[in-house]
Coordinates of C-alpha atoms in Angstrom, one line a residue:
X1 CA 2.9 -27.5 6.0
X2 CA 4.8 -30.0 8.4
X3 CA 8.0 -31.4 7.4
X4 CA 9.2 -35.2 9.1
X5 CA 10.6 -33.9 11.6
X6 CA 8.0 -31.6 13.2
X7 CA 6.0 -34.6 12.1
X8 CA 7.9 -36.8 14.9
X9 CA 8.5 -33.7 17.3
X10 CA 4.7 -33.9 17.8
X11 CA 4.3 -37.6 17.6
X12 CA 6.6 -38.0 20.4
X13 CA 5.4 -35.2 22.7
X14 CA 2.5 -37.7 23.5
X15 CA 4.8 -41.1 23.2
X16 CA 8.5 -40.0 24.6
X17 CA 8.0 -40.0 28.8
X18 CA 8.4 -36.6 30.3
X19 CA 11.4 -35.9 32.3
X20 CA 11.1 -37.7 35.3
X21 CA 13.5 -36.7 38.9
X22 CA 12.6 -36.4 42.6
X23 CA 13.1 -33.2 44.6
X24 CA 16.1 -34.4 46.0
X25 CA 17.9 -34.9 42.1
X26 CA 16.6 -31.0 41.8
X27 CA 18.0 -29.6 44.8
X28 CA 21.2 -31.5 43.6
X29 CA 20.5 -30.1 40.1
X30 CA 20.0 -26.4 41.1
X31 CA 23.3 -26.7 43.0
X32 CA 25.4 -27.9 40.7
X33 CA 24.5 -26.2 37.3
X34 CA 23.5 -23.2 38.7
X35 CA 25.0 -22.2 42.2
X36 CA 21.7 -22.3 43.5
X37 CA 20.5 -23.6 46.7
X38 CA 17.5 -24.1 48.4
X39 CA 14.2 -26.3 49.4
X40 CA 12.6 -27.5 46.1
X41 CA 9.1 -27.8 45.6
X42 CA 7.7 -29.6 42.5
X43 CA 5.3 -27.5 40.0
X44 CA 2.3 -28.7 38.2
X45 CA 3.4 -28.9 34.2
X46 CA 1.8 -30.8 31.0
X47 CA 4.8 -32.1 29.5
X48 CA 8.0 -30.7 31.3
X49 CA 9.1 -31.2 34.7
X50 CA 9.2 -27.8 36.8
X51 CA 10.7 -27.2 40.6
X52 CA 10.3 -23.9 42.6
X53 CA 13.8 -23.2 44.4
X54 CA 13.5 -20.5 47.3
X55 CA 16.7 -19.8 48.5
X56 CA 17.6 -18.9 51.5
X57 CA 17.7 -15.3 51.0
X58 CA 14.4 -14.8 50.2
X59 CA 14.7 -15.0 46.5
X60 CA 13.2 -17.7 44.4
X61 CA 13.8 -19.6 41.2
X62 CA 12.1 -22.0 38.9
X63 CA 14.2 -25.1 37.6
X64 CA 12.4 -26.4 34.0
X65 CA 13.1 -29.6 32.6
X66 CA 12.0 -29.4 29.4
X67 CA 10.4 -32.3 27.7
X68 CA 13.3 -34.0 25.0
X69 CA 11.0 -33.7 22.4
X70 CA 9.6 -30.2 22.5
X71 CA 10.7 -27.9 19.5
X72 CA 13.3 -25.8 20.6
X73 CA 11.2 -22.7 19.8
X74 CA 8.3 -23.3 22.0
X75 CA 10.9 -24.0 25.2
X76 CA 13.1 -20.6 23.9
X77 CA 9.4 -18.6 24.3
X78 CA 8.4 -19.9 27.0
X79 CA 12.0 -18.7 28.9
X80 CA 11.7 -15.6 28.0
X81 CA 8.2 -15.6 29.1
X82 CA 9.4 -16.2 32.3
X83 CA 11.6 -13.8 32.6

């Protein structure tokens, strides 16, 4: 059964734009919330916004933007799917 609120969670998946920045805004991003830094390189998504991050040591990262609407469940498991 789906309450109202799920109800608009799924409505606006489809009707609420999908985080929107350039590569630039995520190497800035990165940086700044995260002490990473790095060349950024866009990932294909459905309804987020993902960047690689490589670093300059080698290692690499992925910056998610999750879409505003998305229950906070499905972003929770797909973090620790990640990881």
């Amino acid at each position: 059964m789906h309450d109202a609120a799920s109800a608009f969670r799924h409505d606006a998946l489809f009707s609420v734009p999908s985080p929107r920045i350039d590569a630039a805004e995520a190497e800035a991003l990165a940086a700044d919330a995260f002490g990473v830094a790095g060349a950024v390189s866009a990932l294909a998504s459905e309804r987020d916004q993902n960047f690689r991050v490589d670093a300059p040591d080698g290692s690499a990262y992925v910056l998610k933007l999750t879409h505003p609407a998305e229950h906070p469940g499905v972003t929770e498991s797909q973090t620790f799917a990640q990881l």
